[in-house]
Coordinates of C-alpha atoms in Angstrom, one line a residue:
M207 CA 26.7 62.0 -88.0
D208 CA 26.2 58.3 -87.7
A209 CA 26.6 56.6 -91.1
T210 CA 24.6 53.5 -90.2
P211 CA 21.3 53.5 -92.2
R212 CA 18.2 53.8 -90.1
Q213 CA 15.4 51.2 -90.3
T214 CA 12.2 52.7 -91.8
D215 CA 8.8 51.4 -92.5
P216 CA 7.4 51.2 -96.1
E217 CA 6.2 54.8 -95.8
G218 CA 9.7 56.1 -94.9
H219 CA 9.1 56.6 -91.1
E220 CA 11.4 55.4 -88.4
P221 CA 10.1 52.7 -86.1
G222 CA 8.4 54.1 -83.0
I223 CA 7.7 57.5 -84.6
T224 CA 4.0 56.8 -85.2
W225 CA 3.0 55.8 -81.7
R226 CA 5.1 58.6 -80.1
V227 CA 3.3 61.2 -82.3
K228 CA -0.1 59.7 -81.3
L229 CA 0.8 59.8 -77.6
V230 CA 2.0 63.4 -77.7
V231 CA -1.1 64.5 -79.7
A232 CA -3.4 62.7 -77.2
L233 CA -1.6 64.4 -74.2
L234 CA -1.8 67.8 -75.8
L235 CA -5.5 67.4 -76.6
A236 CA -6.2 66.3 -73.0
L237 CA -4.2 69.2 -71.6
A238 CA -5.9 71.7 -73.9
I239 CA -9.4 70.5 -73.0
A240 CA -8.6 70.6 -69.3
V241 CA -7.1 74.1 -69.5
V242 CA -9.9 75.5 -71.7
L243 CA -12.7 74.2 -69.4
G244 CA -10.9 75.4 -66.2
T245 CA -10.2 78.8 -67.7
N246 CA -13.8 79.1 -69.0
R247 CA -15.2 78.3 -65.5
W248 CA -12.9 80.6 -63.6
L249 CA -13.2 83.6 -66.0
S250 CA -17.0 83.2 -66.2
E251 CA -17.3 83.5 -62.4
R252 CA -14.9 86.4 -62.2
F253 CA -16.4 88.5 -65.0
T254 CA -19.9 87.7 -63.8
E255 CA -19.0 89.1 -60.4
V256 CA -17.6 92.2 -62.0
T257 CA -20.7 92.7 -64.1
R258 CA -22.9 92.2 -61.1
N259 CA -20.9 94.8 -59.1
R260 CA -21.3 97.3 -61.9
A261 CA -25.0 96.6 -62.1
E262 CA -25.3 97.3 -58.4
L263 CA -23.5 100.6 -58.7
R264 CA -25.8 101.6 -61.5
L265 CA -28.8 100.7 -59.4
A266 CA -27.5 102.9 -56.6
L267 CA -27.1 105.8 -58.9
Y268 CA -30.5 105.4 -60.6
S269 CA -32.3 105.1 -57.2
G270 CA -30.4 108.1 -55.8
N271 CA -31.4 110.2 -58.8
M272 CA -35.1 109.2 -58.5
I273 CA -35.2 109.8 -54.8
S274 CA -33.6 113.3 -55.3
E275 CA -36.3 114.1 -57.9
L276 CA -39.1 113.0 -55.6
Q277 CA -37.8 114.9 -52.6
R278 CA -37.2 118.1 -54.6
N279 CA -40.8 118.1 -55.8
S280 CA -42.3 117.1 -52.5
V281 CA -41.8 120.5 -50.9
V282 CA -43.3 122.4 -53.9
P283 CA -47.0 122.0 -52.9
L284 CA -46.3 123.2 -49.4
L285 CA -44.7 126.4 -50.7
L286 CA -47.4 127.0 -53.3
A287 CA -50.2 126.4 -50.9
R288 CA -49.0 129.4 -48.9
D289 CA -48.5 131.7 -51.9
P290 CA -50.6 134.9 -51.2
E291 CA -51.4 135.5 -54.9
L292 CA -52.8 132.0 -55.4
I293 CA -54.8 132.2 -52.3
G294 CA -56.2 135.7 -53.3
A295 CA -57.0 134.4 -56.8
L296 CA -59.0 131.5 -55.3
E297 CA -60.9 133.8 -52.9
R298 CA -61.7 136.4 -55.6
K299 CA -62.2 133.8 -58.3
Q300 CA -60.0 135.8 -60.6
Y301 CA -57.6 133.7 -62.5
A302 CA -56.3 135.9 -65.3
T303 CA -52.7 135.7 -64.1
T304 CA -52.7 132.4 -62.3
S305 CA -51.4 130.3 -65.2
A306 CA -48.6 132.7 -65.9
R307 CA -47.5 132.6 -62.3
L308 CA -47.6 128.8 -62.3
I309 CA -45.5 128.7 -65.4
S310 CA -42.9 131.0 -63.8
F311 CA -42.8 128.6 -60.8
Q312 CA -42.4 125.6 -63.1
A313 CA -39.4 127.3 -64.8
E314 CA -37.7 127.9 -61.4
I315 CA -38.6 124.5 -59.8
G316 CA -38.3 122.2 -62.8
A317 CA -41.5 120.3 -62.1
A318 CA -43.2 118.4 -65.0
S319 CA -46.5 120.4 -64.6
I320 CA -48.5 122.3 -62.0
L321 CA -52.3 122.5 -61.7
L322 CA -54.4 124.8 -59.5
L323 CA -57.9 123.4 -58.7
D324 CA -60.7 125.4 -57.1
R325 CA -63.0 123.9 -54.4
E326 CA -65.1 122.1 -57.0
G327 CA -62.1 120.4 -58.6
R328 CA -62.1 122.5 -61.8
V329 CA -58.7 123.5 -63.3
V330 CA -58.4 127.3 -63.0
G331 CA -54.6 127.5 -63.5
A332 CA -52.2 125.3 -65.3
T333 CA -48.7 125.3 -66.8
N334 CA -50.3 123.6 -69.8
R335 CA -53.1 126.0 -70.7
T336 CA -55.0 123.3 -72.7
Q337 CA -56.0 121.7 -69.3
L338 CA -57.9 124.8 -68.2
G339 CA -61.5 124.0 -67.4
E340 CA -60.9 120.2 -66.9
S341 CA -62.5 118.6 -63.9
Y342 CA -60.5 116.7 -61.3
R343 CA -63.5 116.3 -58.9
N344 CA -63.2 112.5 -58.7
A345 CA -59.4 112.4 -59.0
P346 CA -57.6 110.9 -55.9
Q347 CA -55.2 113.9 -55.9
F348 CA -58.2 116.2 -55.3
I349 CA -60.2 114.0 -52.9
E350 CA -57.3 112.8 -50.6
A351 CA -55.7 116.3 -50.4
Q352 CA -58.8 117.7 -48.8
R353 CA -58.9 115.1 -46.0
V354 CA -55.5 115.8 -44.4
N355 CA -53.4 118.9 -43.7
D356 CA -50.3 117.4 -45.4
T357 CA -48.9 116.8 -48.8
I358 CA -50.4 113.7 -50.6
F359 CA -48.4 111.6 -53.1
S360 CA -50.6 109.8 -55.7
V361 CA -49.9 107.3 -58.5
A362 CA -52.6 107.4 -61.2
P363 CA -52.7 105.3 -64.4
R364 CA -52.6 107.2 -67.7
E365 CA -55.0 106.6 -70.6
A366 CA -52.0 105.1 -72.5
F367 CA -49.3 102.9 -70.9
G368 CA -47.7 104.3 -67.8
F369 CA -48.6 106.3 -64.6
D370 CA -48.7 109.9 -63.5
F371 CA -46.9 110.7 -60.3
T372 CA -48.2 113.8 -58.4
Y373 CA -47.9 115.6 -55.1
S374 CA -51.1 117.5 -54.0
R375 CA -52.0 119.7 -51.1
A376 CA -55.1 121.6 -50.1
I377 CA -55.0 125.4 -50.0
R378 CA -56.9 126.7 -47.0
S379 CA -58.1 130.1 -45.9
E380 CA -59.6 130.5 -42.5
N381 CA -59.5 126.8 -42.0
Q382 CA -61.6 126.3 -45.1
V383 CA -60.5 124.4 -48.2
I384 CA -60.6 126.9 -51.1
G385 CA -58.6 124.9 -53.6
V386 CA -55.9 122.2 -54.3
I387 CA -52.4 122.6 -55.8
V388 CA -51.2 119.6 -57.8
V389 CA -47.5 119.2 -58.8
A390 CA -46.6 116.4 -61.3
V391 CA -43.2 114.7 -60.9
D392 CA -41.4 113.8 -64.2
L393 CA -40.1 110.2 -63.6
V394 CA -40.6 109.2 -67.2
K395 CA -37.4 111.0 -68.1
Y396 CA -35.5 108.3 -66.2
E397 CA -37.2 105.7 -68.3
R398 CA -36.0 107.4 -71.4
A399 CA -32.4 107.5 -70.0
W400 CA -32.5 103.8 -69.0
A401 CA -33.9 102.8 -72.5
G402 CA -30.5 103.7 -74.0
L403 CA -28.7 101.1 -71.9
Q404 CA -28.3 97.4 -72.6
D405 CA -29.8 96.5 -69.2
A406 CA -33.6 96.1 -68.7
V407 CA -34.6 98.3 -65.8
L408 CA -37.9 98.4 -63.9
V409 CA -39.4 99.9 -60.7
T410 CA -42.1 98.3 -58.7
D411 CA -44.3 99.6 -55.8
S412 CA -44.8 97.9 -52.5
E413 CA -47.3 95.4 -54.0
G414 CA -45.0 94.3 -56.8
K415 CA -46.7 96.2 -59.6
V416 CA -44.4 97.7 -62.3
L417 CA -44.5 101.5 -62.3
L418 CA -41.5 102.3 -64.5
A419 CA -39.9 100.1 -67.0
T420 CA -37.7 100.2 -70.1
E421 CA -40.2 97.9 -71.8
P422 CA -43.5 99.7 -72.2
R423 CA -45.7 96.6 -72.0
W424 CA -44.4 95.8 -68.5
R425 CA -46.0 98.9 -67.0
G426 CA -49.0 98.2 -64.8
L427 CA -48.4 94.5 -64.6
P428 CA -47.3 92.4 -61.6
L429 CA -43.7 91.5 -61.8
S430 CA -44.4 87.8 -62.4
E431 CA -46.7 88.6 -65.3
A432 CA -44.3 91.2 -66.7
L433 CA -41.5 88.7 -67.0
V434 CA -43.7 86.3 -69.0
A435 CA -44.9 89.0 -71.4
R436 CA -43.2 88.9 -74.8
D437 CA -43.0 91.5 -77.6
A438 CA -41.4 92.0 -80.9
P439 CA -37.6 92.5 -80.9
S440 CA -36.9 95.6 -78.8
A441 CA -34.5 96.9 -76.2
I442 CA -35.1 94.0 -73.9
R443 CA -34.5 91.6 -76.7
R444 CA -31.2 93.2 -77.5
A445 CA -30.3 93.2 -73.9
L446 CA -31.1 89.5 -73.4
Q447 CA -29.9 88.1 -76.7
G448 CA -27.4 85.2 -76.4
A449 CA -27.6 85.1 -72.6
A450 CA -27.6 81.3 -72.2
D451 CA -24.3 79.4 -72.3
W452 CA -23.4 75.8 -71.7
A453 CA -20.5 76.5 -69.4
Q454 CA -21.8 79.4 -67.2
A455 CA -23.4 79.2 -63.7
P456 CA -27.2 78.9 -63.4
P457 CA -28.9 82.2 -64.2
D458 CA -30.6 84.4 -61.6
A459 CA -33.9 84.7 -63.6
Y460 CA -35.5 84.1 -66.9
V461 CA -37.1 87.0 -68.8
A462 CA -39.2 86.1 -71.9
G463 CA -37.5 82.7 -71.8
E464 CA -34.0 84.1 -71.7
A465 CA -31.5 83.6 -68.9
V466 CA -30.3 86.9 -67.3
M467 CA -28.5 88.2 -64.3
K468 CA -30.9 89.9 -61.8
T469 CA -29.9 92.7 -59.6
E470 CA -32.3 94.3 -57.1
T471 CA -32.2 97.1 -54.6
R472 CA -34.7 98.9 -52.3
V473 CA -35.7 102.5 -53.0
A474 CA -36.2 104.5 -49.8
F475 CA -39.6 105.6 -50.8
R476 CA -43.0 104.0 -50.0
G477 CA -41.6 100.4 -50.3
W478 CA -40.6 100.8 -53.9
R479 CA -37.9 98.4 -55.4
M480 CA -35.7 98.8 -58.5
I481 CA -34.6 95.7 -60.5
T482 CA -32.3 95.3 -63.5
F483 CA -31.8 92.3 -65.7
T484 CA -28.4 92.1 -67.4
A485 CA -27.5 89.8 -70.2
Y486 CA -24.4 87.6 -70.1
D487 CA -23.2 88.9 -73.5
S488 CA -20.3 91.0 -72.2
V489 CA -19.2 88.2 -70.0
R490 CA -19.1 85.7 -72.8
E491 CA -17.3 88.1 -75.2
K492 CA -14.5 88.5 -72.7
V493 CA -14.3 84.8 -71.8
N494 CA -14.4 83.7 -75.4
G495 CA -11.6 86.1 -76.3
V496 CA -9.3 84.5 -73.8
L497 CA -10.4 81.0 -74.8
A498 CA -9.7 81.8 -78.4
L499 CA -6.1 82.9 -77.5
E500 CA -5.6 79.7 -75.5
I501 CA -6.9 77.5 -78.3
M502 CA -4.7 79.3 -80.8
G503 CA -1.7 78.8 -78.5
F504 CA -2.4 75.1 -78.3
A505 CA -2.8 74.8 -82.0
I506 CA 0.6 76.5 -82.6
L507 CA 2.2 74.2 -80.0
L508 CA 0.7 71.2 -81.7
A509 CA 1.9 72.3 -85.1
V510 CA 5.4 72.8 -83.7
T511 CA 5.3 69.4 -82.1
F512 CA 4.3 67.8 -85.4
Y513 CA 7.1 69.6 -87.1
M514 CA 9.8 68.6 -84.5
L515 CA 8.7 64.9 -84.5
S516 CA 8.3 64.6 -88.3
R517 CA 11.6 66.1 -89.3
R518 CA 13.5 63.1 -88.0
A519 CA 11.8 61.1 -90.8
W520 CA 13.5 63.0 -93.6
S521 CA 16.3 61.1 -95.4
Q522 CA 19.8 62.6 -95.6
S523 CA 19.9 62.3 -99.4
V524 CA 16.6 64.3 -99.8
S525 CA 18.0 66.9 -97.4
L526 CA 21.2 67.3 -99.4
Q527 CA 19.3 67.5 -102.7
R528 CA 17.0 70.2 -101.3
E529 CA 19.9 72.2 -99.9
S530 CA 21.6 72.0 -103.3
A531 CA 18.5 73.2 -105.0
E532 CA 18.0 76.0 -102.5
L533 CA 21.6 77.1 -103.0
R534 CA 21.1 77.3 -106.8
Q535 CA 17.8 79.3 -106.3
L536 CA 19.5 81.6 -103.8
N537 CA 22.3 82.3 -106.2
A538 CA 19.9 83.2 -108.9
R539 CA 17.8 85.3 -106.5
L540 CA 21.0 87.2 -105.4
Q541 CA 21.9 88.0 -109.0
R542 CA 18.3 89.4 -109.6
E543 CA 18.4 91.4 -106.4
I544 CA 21.8 93.0 -107.4
A545 CA 20.4 94.0 -110.8
E546 CA 17.2 95.4 -109.1
R547 CA 19.3 97.3 -106.5
E548 CA 21.4 98.9 -109.3
K549 CA 18.1 100.0 -111.1
V550 CA 16.6 101.3 -107.8
Q551 CA 19.8 103.3 -107.1
K552 CA 19.5 105.1 -110.5
N553 CA 15.8 105.7 -109.9
L554 CA 16.6 107.1 -106.5
E555 CA 19.0 109.6 -107.9
V556 CA 16.4 110.9 -110.4
A557 CA 13.8 111.0 -107.6
E558 CA 16.1 113.1 -105.4
L559 CA 16.5 115.7 -108.1
T560 CA 12.7 115.8 -108.7
L561 CA 12.0 116.1 -105.0
A562 CA 14.5 119.0 -104.6
Q563 CA 12.8 120.9 -107.4
S564 CA 9.3 120.2 -105.9
S565 CA 10.5 121.4 -102.5
K566 CA 11.6 124.7 -104.0
L567 CA 8.3 125.1 -105.7
A568 CA 6.4 124.3 -102.5
A569 CA 8.5 126.8 -100.5
L570 CA 7.8 129.4 -103.2
G571 CA 4.1 128.7 -103.0
E572 CA 4.0 128.8 -99.2
M573 CA 5.9 132.1 -99.2
S574 CA 3.5 133.7 -101.7
A575 CA 0.5 132.5 -99.7
A576 CA 2.1 133.9 -96.5
V577 CA 2.7 137.3 -98.1
S578 CA -0.9 137.5 -99.3
H579 CA -2.2 136.4 -95.9
E580 CA -0.1 138.8 -93.8
L581 CA -0.7 141.8 -96.0
N582 CA -4.4 141.3 -96.2
Q583 CA -5.1 142.9 -92.8
P584 CA -3.1 146.2 -93.3
L585 CA -4.6 146.6 -96.8
A586 CA -8.1 146.2 -95.5
A587 CA -7.4 148.8 -92.8
M588 CA -5.8 151.2 -95.3
K589 CA -9.0 151.0 -97.5
T590 CA -11.1 151.9 -94.5
Y591 CA -8.9 154.9 -93.5
L592 CA -8.8 156.1 -97.1
A593 CA -12.6 156.1 -97.2
G594 CA -12.7 158.0 -93.9
A595 CA -10.2 160.5 -95.1
R596 CA -12.1 161.1 -98.3
L597 CA -15.3 161.7 -96.3
L598 CA -13.5 164.1 -93.9
L599 CA -12.0 166.1 -96.8
Q600 CA -15.5 166.4 -98.4
R601 CA -16.7 167.8 -95.1
K602 CA -13.7 170.3 -95.0
R603 CA -12.1 168.7 -91.9
P604 CA -8.5 168.5 -93.1
D605 CA -6.9 168.2 -89.6
E606 CA -8.9 165.0 -88.9
A607 CA -8.2 163.7 -92.4
L608 CA -4.5 164.3 -91.8
S609 CA -4.5 161.9 -88.9
S610 CA -6.1 159.2 -91.1
F611 CA -3.2 159.8 -93.6
Q612 CA -0.8 159.4 -90.8
R613 CA -2.3 156.0 -89.9
I614 CA -2.1 155.0 -93.5
D615 CA 1.6 155.9 -93.5
D616 CA 2.1 153.8 -90.3
L617 CA 0.4 150.9 -92.1
I618 CA 2.7 151.2 -95.0
D619 CA 5.7 151.0 -92.7
R620 CA 4.1 148.0 -91.1
M621 CA 3.7 146.3 -94.4
G622 CA 7.3 146.8 -95.1
A623 CA 8.2 145.3 -91.7
I624 CA 6.0 142.3 -92.4
T625 CA 7.7 141.6 -95.8
R626 CA 11.1 141.8 -94.0
Q627 CA 9.9 139.5 -91.3
L628 CA 8.9 136.8 -93.9
K629 CA 12.6 136.1 -94.3
S630 CA 12.3 134.2 -91.0
Y631 CA 11.1 131.3 -93.0
A632 CA 14.6 131.0 -94.5
R633 CA 16.7 131.9 -91.5
K634 CA 16.0 132.7 -87.8
G635 CA 17.5 135.5 -85.9
G636 CA 16.9 137.8 -83.0
E637 CA 18.3 141.0 -84.4
A638 CA 14.9 142.8 -84.3
F639 CA 14.1 141.8 -80.7
E640 CA 13.5 144.6 -78.1
P641 CA 11.6 145.0 -74.8
V642 CA 7.9 145.2 -75.6
D643 CA 5.0 145.9 -73.3
M644 CA 2.3 143.3 -74.2
R645 CA -0.4 145.7 -73.0
A646 CA 0.5 148.1 -75.8
S647 CA 0.7 145.3 -78.3
V648 CA -2.9 144.2 -77.4
S649 CA -4.1 147.8 -77.8
N650 CA -2.3 148.2 -81.2
A651 CA -3.8 145.0 -82.4
L652 CA -7.3 146.1 -81.4
A653 CA -6.8 149.4 -83.2
M654 CA -5.7 147.4 -86.3
M655 CA -8.8 145.3 -86.1
E656 CA -11.1 148.4 -85.6
P657 CA -12.7 148.2 -89.1
Q658 CA -13.6 144.5 -88.7
L659 CA -14.9 145.1 -85.2
K660 CA -17.1 148.0 -86.2
A661 CA -18.6 146.0 -89.1
R662 CA -20.2 143.6 -86.7
I663 CA -21.8 143.7 -83.2
V664 CA -19.2 141.8 -81.1
R665 CA -18.7 142.1 -77.4
I666 CA -15.0 142.5 -76.6
T667 CA -13.8 142.2 -73.0
R668 CA -10.2 143.0 -72.1
S669 CA -8.5 142.2 -68.9
V670 CA -4.9 143.5 -68.5
P671 CA -2.8 144.2 -65.4
R672 CA -2.0 147.7 -64.3
A673 CA 1.8 147.1 -64.3
P674 CA 3.7 146.7 -67.6
V675 CA 4.1 143.1 -68.9
M676 CA 7.5 143.3 -70.6
V677 CA 8.8 140.6 -73.0
M678 CA 11.7 140.4 -75.3
A679 CA 10.2 140.2 -78.8
D680 CA 9.7 141.7 -82.2
R681 CA 6.9 144.2 -81.8
V682 CA 5.5 143.8 -85.4
R683 CA 5.5 140.0 -85.3
L684 CA 4.0 139.9 -81.8
E685 CA 1.2 142.2 -82.9
Q686 CA 0.6 140.1 -86.0
V687 CA 0.1 137.0 -83.8
I688 CA -2.5 138.9 -81.7
I689 CA -4.3 140.1 -84.9
N690 CA -4.4 136.6 -86.3
L691 CA -5.9 135.3 -83.1
L692 CA -8.5 138.1 -83.0
R693 CA -9.3 137.5 -86.7
N694 CA -9.7 133.8 -86.1
A695 CA -12.0 134.5 -83.1
L696 CA -14.1 136.9 -85.2
D697 CA -14.5 134.3 -88.0
A698 CA -15.5 131.6 -85.4
T699 CA -18.3 133.7 -83.9
K700 CA -20.0 134.6 -87.2
E701 CA -22.9 132.2 -86.5
S702 CA -23.2 133.0 -82.8
R703 CA -26.3 134.8 -81.6
A704 CA -24.4 136.9 -79.0
P705 CA -20.8 136.8 -80.2
Q706 CA -18.2 137.6 -77.5
I707 CA -14.4 137.6 -77.5
D708 CA -12.4 137.7 -74.2
L709 CA -8.8 138.9 -74.0
M710 CA -7.0 138.2 -70.7
L711 CA -3.3 139.2 -70.1
S712 CA -1.6 137.9 -67.0
A713 CA 2.0 138.0 -65.7
G714 CA 3.6 135.3 -63.6
E715 CA 6.4 133.0 -64.4
T716 CA 5.5 133.7 -68.0
A717 CA 3.5 136.4 -69.8
T718 CA 0.2 134.7 -70.9
L719 CA -2.3 136.1 -73.3
T720 CA -5.6 134.2 -73.6
V721 CA -8.1 134.8 -76.4
R722 CA -11.4 133.0 -75.9
D723 CA -14.5 133.1 -78.2
N724 CA -18.0 131.5 -77.9
G725 CA -18.0 130.2 -81.5
H726 CA -18.3 126.7 -82.8
G727 CA -15.0 125.4 -81.3
I728 CA -12.3 123.4 -83.0
K729 CA -13.1 119.9 -84.5
E730 CA -9.5 118.7 -85.2
L731 CA -7.2 120.1 -82.5
E732 CA -4.2 118.1 -83.8
N733 CA -4.3 119.8 -87.2
V734 CA -5.1 123.4 -86.2
F735 CA -1.5 124.6 -86.5
E736 CA -0.8 122.8 -89.7
P737 CA -0.1 125.0 -92.8
F738 CA -3.0 125.3 -95.2
Y739 CA -5.5 123.6 -92.8
T740 CA -8.7 125.7 -92.7
T741 CA -12.4 125.1 -92.0
K742 CA -13.4 128.3 -93.9
K743 CA -15.1 128.3 -97.3
P744 CA -12.9 128.7 -100.5
G745 CA -11.9 132.3 -100.9
E746 CA -12.2 133.2 -97.2
G747 CA -8.8 132.0 -96.0
V748 CA -5.8 129.8 -97.0
G749 CA -5.1 128.3 -93.6
L750 CA -1.8 130.0 -92.8
G751 CA -2.8 132.3 -90.0
L752 CA -2.4 129.9 -87.1
A753 CA 0.6 128.2 -88.7
I754 CA 2.5 131.5 -89.1
S755 CA 1.5 132.6 -85.6
S756 CA 2.8 129.3 -84.1
G757 CA 6.1 129.8 -85.9
I758 CA 6.4 133.4 -84.7
V759 CA 5.7 132.4 -81.1
T760 CA 8.2 129.6 -81.3
D761 CA 10.9 132.0 -82.6
L762 CA 10.1 134.3 -79.7
G763 CA 10.9 131.5 -77.3
G764 CA 7.3 130.8 -76.3
R765 CA 4.5 128.5 -77.3
L766 CA 1.0 128.8 -78.7
T767 CA -1.7 126.2 -77.6
A768 CA -5.3 125.7 -78.5
R769 CA -8.2 123.9 -76.7
N770 CA -12.0 123.8 -76.7
A771 CA -13.7 125.7 -73.9
E772 CA -16.1 123.8 -71.5
G773 CA -19.1 126.0 -72.3
G774 CA -18.4 126.1 -76.1
G775 CA -16.0 128.0 -78.2
A776 CA -12.2 127.9 -78.5
V777 CA -9.4 129.1 -76.3
F778 CA -6.0 130.1 -77.7
E779 CA -3.2 130.7 -75.2
M780 CA 0.2 132.4 -76.0
Q781 CA 2.9 132.1 -73.4
L782 CA 6.2 134.1 -73.7
P783 CA 9.2 134.4 -71.4
I784 CA 8.7 137.4 -69.2
L785 CA 11.5 140.0 -69.1
D786 CA 13.1 140.0 -65.6
G787 CA 15.1 142.8 -63.9
Q788 CA 18.4 141.4 -65.1
A789 CA 17.3 141.4 -68.7
K790 CA 16.0 145.0 -68.4
A791 CA 19.3 146.1 -66.9
A792 CA 21.2 144.5 -69.7
E793 CA 19.1 146.4 -72.2

């Protein structure tokens, strides 16, 4: 290092440092302003175009749905005008069953409402029975339908805000008008669907009058007056809040004094048009996020520049003194860290001993819970069989009672096998594996669950192939898995009106057993196979059934999965390697 002392100003800075710092800071600030302005302009245009394209796609979807609804209801008056029972009721003037028939048509067609008017315009049949007896003599639906031999579409204002959209057609008998059928189209449901969006949506007729709108006060007004109308904070206010921005392109329109993006499309029906007004909020959020990152980057760069330029002003003596002080502090810190590490090492040894003891206690608790859980089902079945045997002995039917005792003996053997199988938690082995027909396992499991199935009204459907489905497994453990899945399905359908459990066994590359129920489904799929995880009330389960079943299926070389069904309920699927011809020959 050069030993020649450097010239410094009274404040300790080298000559030329100050003006160089000012120049670099000025250049960085100019570069930052140019980059931020250019990025803001470019990103605003890009994200605005993306937002506009999405609005156009939504408009196409909205208009398509509305046209589909109108076309679907337009053919209804033609069909009902030819209905023999409605024609006969008008001719006989007997309307006892007319409303019931219209209600049945409404359920099949999906119309908002259906009215049957006689030749005087009086309501003689209606899906809403409160309208019976009302007069539509001066209504345009009734008057215009009698003038032509075609279906008439009418738009009539309601007493409150909004309009009624109806199709009407005259019912004729021997070229004489005997009545009129009126079918209302429910377009208000689209208003309710649009109201949940951030965009403001409206539909105008060929004259520019607003027919449908997410803002109720717009309905019935010309478009120019609707855009001027203001209201208390509402959906349109939330959609248009914060739309104006100093750096964005000129807005397409102003709604209630707010700048918005306007998207318009033509509805292929009577000259109608659909318009949406979209706020620039989402555009500004994305742009501002990028700008914040850029500004942060320039701030960091400026800080680094200051640091690099200012470090040359430090004196060598101050640097040496600081390094000496840092070395002394580092030495003291190292001594403290050595003492702390020795203390932590001792605490770690004590914690390892405590953790080992806790693990033993946890394993013992899990084993006890597993024994209780696995033996609960055979004990419940034994209680049922003992009650049946006692009743048979009282009725002097010892032969049938003897079969119940044989079943109890089989259950006792099964309980012994279950306790032996619980050793699999400590070690895994395949010494009990044998060729097992999964069809027989399903039947045995259903027989074990017979008391629970008889206690409730549950529809059980079983689909199994005709040919044997052979797997290499432990019969007792395999049946226990099926019982656990059935029991889980029974518990899940307790609150179902029509409980149903479907068992489907198929054989392909693997043997697959599917158990599906129509219960409440699974809320936390990621935790369903965790030990002690349960959604049941205290005392109804410990949450080990599925955990034990998953471990058994894994030991058998397969896998157990769970998912929620599309129509509701849960689906558990067990897949096991199928036993091929070579494995059978080896056995």
